[in-house]
Amino acid sequence: MKEDEALVPGTSNPIEAVGAPTGKRPRALEDERGDLEGKVAAARKRLKLQASFDTTYWTNAMKVAERELALNDLKRKISIKSMNTTHQEWSNSIAGQWLLLKHESFLMDCKIAQEQLDRNKIFEKRFGMQKASAGLFIGSPIGWGFANSRGKRDSVLQSAFRAELIERQKSIHPDPDKELLWCPVTSEYWVSSATVAGHLFPWKAGPEAMESIFDEQDTSELFKAENGILWSQEAEVRFSAGHLCIVPNVPNEPTIEEITAWEVLEVKEYKVRILNFKHPTMGKKIGLTEKKWFQLDNARVSFQGNFRPRARYLYFAYCEAMLRRAYAGKHFEVAHSEHRQRFWDTPGRYVLGSILRGFVNAMGHDYSHLLEGGIESLEEDDGETDVRGTLIANEHIQDSLEEEDGDESSDDDDEIED
């Protein structure tokens, strides 16, 4: 493939070739992989140099996504050859599921880039190029490798974030000499070094994106306790991977009276829902207990004291989990009713309606229940669709998949214990 050539989604796209065999030698595939990795890096570098979200930006974004797709497909071929197995067996392995999820995520990048290119063309015809590039993503620090979204996390901010969470969640063990902190998801104390201050809305998105998505006019809460949970690292990993989510603690399929009873609570209660019972990590024991992670389904999230994270940020994390679930439903052996099941049952004003319409547009109308959490702004056009939330969630999914690559490579043959 030449430097400026790109795959066209829907034609030579890897989604059509995902089960196709290849006759290339492993060494030749590795060489091709190195070449593609270089092209992806070069494309990302060019993208970072863009100063606005104009047609040039989205054209380069499309090239990045297409090359990521091609590279991911090559990794698939190498993985199948190294496992010496059938495609079906490979797709049910941890390595196979990881690469198929990445495939869907890169496809989403392509879809969004194409939609924005089409939208830019309409804006340019109506208002001219300068207004078009400013009107779509003005002040938004998101995108594929955009400079403001890829920097290192500020350690001072993160330390203050952790300290605030520990204090407001009353995490410290009654005997401070034990250096244990409470995890509300597992309802157990953990060694302090085994706990983390986790963000619900991704910190990489930046404060401006947070303010625009939630229609906030006050100071950003990106590194405030309202946007986080102090929990065990084990809980953080499973939450970020979409294996579990946190939702209002109401009965499954609640009545209107039960929903109303939750809504009027001064201190809201939440529970855990398991989204992936079959993943090997969910069959592991929780800490030093005999209980296993998948057994936390419907368990109350036991916060100490009255402090709770904001529902709006939990809802955004839930939307991201549903996006990942929609990706999985395209490939894995998940019942139709199961992977489209709703878990958040209380409507509310959590996220801008246009942002939620962007999610539903990406996932399909089987996920239209997400719209029940929408804020309709007077400044928005009726029925407007905004892809910024989907972009942020999709990038966060890609980041978590990269983290899973190293963490779970040794678990490929694990099974959930009886």
PDB file of N, CA and C in Angstrom, residues 373-412:
ATOM      1  N   GLY A 373     -31.853  10.008  29.337  1.00  0.00           N
ATOM      2  CA  GLY A 373     -30.991  10.765  30.244  1.00  0.00           C
ATOM      3  C   GLY A 373     -30.551  12.094  29.667  1.00  0.00           C
ATOM      4  N   GLY A 374     -31.300  12.621  28.694  1.00  0.00           N
ATOM      5  CA  GLY A 374     -30.859  13.804  27.963  1.00  0.00           C
ATOM      6  C   GLY A 374     -31.279  15.133  28.546  1.00  0.00           C
ATOM      7  N   ILE A 375     -30.399  16.121  28.372  1.00  0.00           N
ATOM      8  CA  ILE A 375     -30.687  17.526  28.680  1.00  0.00           C
ATOM      9  C   ILE A 375     -30.912  18.221  27.349  1.00  0.00           C
ATOM     10  N   GLU A 376     -32.064  18.799  27.161  1.00  0.00           N
ATOM     11  CA  GLU A 376     -32.333  19.513  25.916  1.00  0.00           C
ATOM     12  C   GLU A 376     -32.026  20.992  26.129  1.00  0.00           C
ATOM     13  N   SER A 377     -30.984  21.481  25.454  1.00  0.00           N
ATOM     14  CA  SER A 377     -30.553  22.864  25.607  1.00  0.00           C
ATOM     15  C   SER A 377     -31.316  23.770  24.649  1.00  0.00           C
ATOM     16  N   LEU A 378     -31.625  24.976  25.121  1.00  0.00           N
ATOM     17  CA  LEU A 378     -32.319  25.948  24.277  1.00  0.00           C
ATOM     18  C   LEU A 378     -31.451  26.403  23.115  1.00  0.00           C
ATOM     19  N   GLU A 379     -30.126  26.231  23.266  1.00  0.00           N
ATOM     20  CA  GLU A 379     -29.200  26.687  22.224  1.00  0.00           C
ATOM     21  C   GLU A 379     -29.053  25.678  21.103  1.00  0.00           C
ATOM     22  N   GLU A 380     -29.559  24.449  21.296  1.00  0.00           N
ATOM     23  CA  GLU A 380     -29.400  23.409  20.286  1.00  0.00           C
ATOM     24  C   GLU A 380     -30.545  23.424  19.286  1.00  0.00           C
ATOM     25  N   ASP A 381     -30.238  23.013  18.064  1.00  0.00           N
ATOM     26  CA  ASP A 381     -31.279  22.785  17.079  1.00  0.00           C
ATOM     27  C   ASP A 381     -32.040  21.526  17.467  1.00  0.00           C
ATOM     28  N   ASP A 382     -33.340  21.514  17.226  1.00  0.00           N
ATOM     29  CA  ASP A 382     -34.154  20.355  17.568  1.00  0.00           C
ATOM     30  C   ASP A 382     -33.656  19.126  16.808  1.00  0.00           C
ATOM     31  N   GLY A 383     -33.352  18.064  17.544  1.00  0.00           N
ATOM     32  CA  GLY A 383     -32.909  16.823  16.911  1.00  0.00           C
ATOM     33  C   GLY A 383     -31.459  16.812  16.481  1.00  0.00           C
ATOM     34  N   GLU A 384     -30.662  17.816  16.857  1.00  0.00           N
ATOM     35  CA  GLU A 384     -29.261  17.867  16.461  1.00  0.00           C
ATOM     36  C   GLU A 384     -28.495  16.677  17.036  1.00  0.00           C
ATOM     37  N   THR A 385     -27.533  16.171  16.269  1.00  0.00           N
ATOM     38  CA  THR A 385     -26.686  15.062  16.696  1.00  0.00           C
ATOM     39  C   THR A 385     -25.255  15.547  16.831  1.00  0.00           C
ATOM     40  N   ASP A 386     -24.644  15.287  17.981  1.00  0.00           N
ATOM     41  CA  ASP A 386     -23.283  15.727  18.272  1.00  0.00           C
ATOM     42  C   ASP A 386     -22.423  14.500  18.570  1.00  0.00           C
ATOM     43  N   VAL A 387     -21.338  14.314  17.840  1.00  0.00           N
ATOM     44  CA  VAL A 387     -20.520  13.099  17.972  1.00  0.00           C
ATOM     45  C   VAL A 387     -19.412  13.232  19.011  1.00  0.00           C
ATOM     46  N   ARG A 388     -19.297  14.376  19.691  1.00  0.00           N
ATOM     47  CA  ARG A 388     -18.170  14.564  20.598  1.00  0.00           C
ATOM     48  C   ARG A 388     -18.126  13.529  21.718  1.00  0.00           C
ATOM     49  N   GLY A 389     -19.282  13.210  22.285  1.00  0.00           N
ATOM     50  CA  GLY A 389     -19.303  12.206  23.349  1.00  0.00           C
ATOM     51  C   GLY A 389     -18.872  10.850  22.840  1.00  0.00           C
ATOM     52  N   THR A 390     -19.330  10.489  21.645  1.00  0.00           N
ATOM     53  CA  THR A 390     -18.953   9.206  21.060  1.00  0.00           C
ATOM     54  C   THR A 390     -17.459   9.157  20.777  1.00  0.00           C
ATOM     55  N   LEU A 391     -16.910  10.273  20.300  1.00  0.00           N
ATOM     56  CA  LEU A 391     -15.466  10.347  20.055  1.00  0.00           C
ATOM     57  C   LEU A 391     -14.671  10.112  21.341  1.00  0.00           C
ATOM     58  N   ILE A 392     -15.076  10.786  22.403  1.00  0.00           N
ATOM     59  CA  ILE A 392     -14.366  10.663  23.673  1.00  0.00           C
ATOM     60  C   ILE A 392     -14.463   9.240  24.202  1.00  0.00           C
ATOM     61  N   ALA A 393     -15.668   8.671  24.174  1.00  0.00           N
ATOM     62  CA  ALA A 393     -15.859   7.302  24.663  1.00  0.00           C
ATOM     63  C   ALA A 393     -15.080   6.313  23.812  1.00  0.00           C
ATOM     64  N   ASN A 394     -15.088   6.506  22.496  1.00  0.00           N
ATOM     65  CA  ASN A 394     -14.391   5.586  21.602  1.00  0.00           C
ATOM     66  C   ASN A 394     -12.885   5.631  21.842  1.00  0.00           C
ATOM     67  N   GLU A 395     -12.348   6.823  22.048  1.00  0.00           N
ATOM     68  CA  GLU A 395     -10.915   6.942  22.321  1.00  0.00           C
ATOM     69  C   GLU A 395     -10.568   6.311  23.671  1.00  0.00           C
ATOM     70  N   HIS A 396     -11.455   6.469  24.649  1.00  0.00           N
ATOM     71  CA  HIS A 396     -11.216   5.867  25.962  1.00  0.00           C
ATOM     72  C   HIS A 396     -11.259   4.341  25.879  1.00  0.00           C
ATOM     73  N   ILE A 397     -12.151   3.801  25.044  1.00  0.00           N
ATOM     74  CA  ILE A 397     -12.200   2.354  24.816  1.00  0.00           C
ATOM     75  C   ILE A 397     -10.893   1.877  24.208  1.00  0.00           C
ATOM     76  N   GLN A 398     -10.379   2.620  23.230  1.00  0.00           N
ATOM     77  CA  GLN A 398      -9.103   2.247  22.612  1.00  0.00           C
ATOM     78  C   GLN A 398      -7.968   2.256  23.640  1.00  0.00           C
ATOM     79  N   ASP A 399      -7.958   3.271  24.510  1.00  0.00           N
ATOM     80  CA  ASP A 399      -6.930   3.342  25.554  1.00  0.00           C
ATOM     81  C   ASP A 399      -7.020   2.139  26.481  1.00  0.00           C
ATOM     82  N   SER A 400      -8.238   1.767  26.884  1.00  0.00           N
ATOM     83  CA  SER A 400      -8.397   0.640  27.804  1.00  0.00           C
ATOM     84  C   SER A 400      -8.007  -0.675  27.136  1.00  0.00           C
ATOM     85  N   LEU A 401      -8.268  -0.799  25.834  1.00  0.00           N
ATOM     86  CA  LEU A 401      -7.866  -2.010  25.118  1.00  0.00           C
ATOM     87  C   LEU A 401      -6.351  -2.132  25.053  1.00  0.00           C
ATOM     88  N   GLU A 402      -5.663  -1.001  24.894  1.00  0.00           N
ATOM     89  CA  GLU A 402      -4.205  -1.026  24.904  1.00  0.00           C
ATOM     90  C   GLU A 402      -3.686  -1.482  26.266  1.00  0.00           C
ATOM     91  N   GLU A 403      -4.330  -1.023  27.340  1.00  0.00           N
ATOM     92  CA  GLU A 403      -3.917  -1.422  28.684  1.00  0.00           C
ATOM     93  C   GLU A 403      -4.186  -2.906  28.916  1.00  0.00           C
ATOM     94  N   GLU A 404      -5.307  -3.415  28.381  1.00  0.00           N
ATOM     95  CA  GLU A 404      -5.655  -4.821  28.538  1.00  0.00           C
ATOM     96  C   GLU A 404      -4.672  -5.724  27.816  1.00  0.00           C
ATOM     97  N   ASP A 405      -4.077  -5.243  26.734  1.00  0.00           N
ATOM     98  CA  ASP A 405      -3.183  -6.062  25.920  1.00  0.00           C
ATOM     99  C   ASP A 405      -2.096  -6.700  26.764  1.00  0.00           C
ATOM    100  N   GLY A 406      -1.460  -5.909  27.610  1.00  0.00           N
ATOM    101  CA  GLY A 406      -0.393  -6.446  28.444  1.00  0.00           C
ATOM    102  C   GLY A 406      -0.901  -7.154  29.676  1.00  0.00           C
ATOM    103  N   ASP A 407      -1.985  -6.640  30.261  1.00  0.00           N
ATOM    104  CA  ASP A 407      -2.478  -7.180  31.518  1.00  0.00           C
ATOM    105  C   ASP A 407      -3.063  -8.567  31.379  1.00  0.00           C
ATOM    106  N   GLU A 408      -3.671  -8.873  30.211  1.00  0.00           N
ATOM    107  CA  GLU A 408      -4.440 -10.098  30.115  1.00  0.00           C
ATOM    108  C   GLU A 408      -3.847 -11.128  29.165  1.00  0.00           C
ATOM    109  N   SER A 409      -2.671 -10.870  28.625  1.00  0.00           N
ATOM    110  CA  SER A 409      -2.089 -11.802  27.667  1.00  0.00           C
ATOM    111  C   SER A 409      -1.832 -13.165  28.276  1.00  0.00           C
ATOM    112  N   SER A 410      -1.610 -13.198  29.589  1.00  0.00           N
ATOM    113  CA  SER A 410      -1.331 -14.469  30.256  1.00  0.00           C
ATOM    114  C   SER A 410      -2.599 -15.213  30.631  1.00  0.00           C
ATOM    115  N   ASP A 411      -3.782 -14.593  30.379  1.00  0.00           N
ATOM    116  CA  ASP A 411      -5.038 -15.206  30.796  1.00  0.00           C
ATOM    117  C   ASP A 411      -5.793 -15.849  29.644  1.00  0.00           C
ATOM    118  N   ASP A 412      -5.156 -15.990  28.487  1.00  0.00           N
ATOM    119  CA  ASP A 412      -5.873 -16.439  27.310  1.00  0.00           C
ATOM    120  C   ASP A 412      -6.578 -17.783  27.507  1.00  0.00           C
TER     121      ASP A 412
END
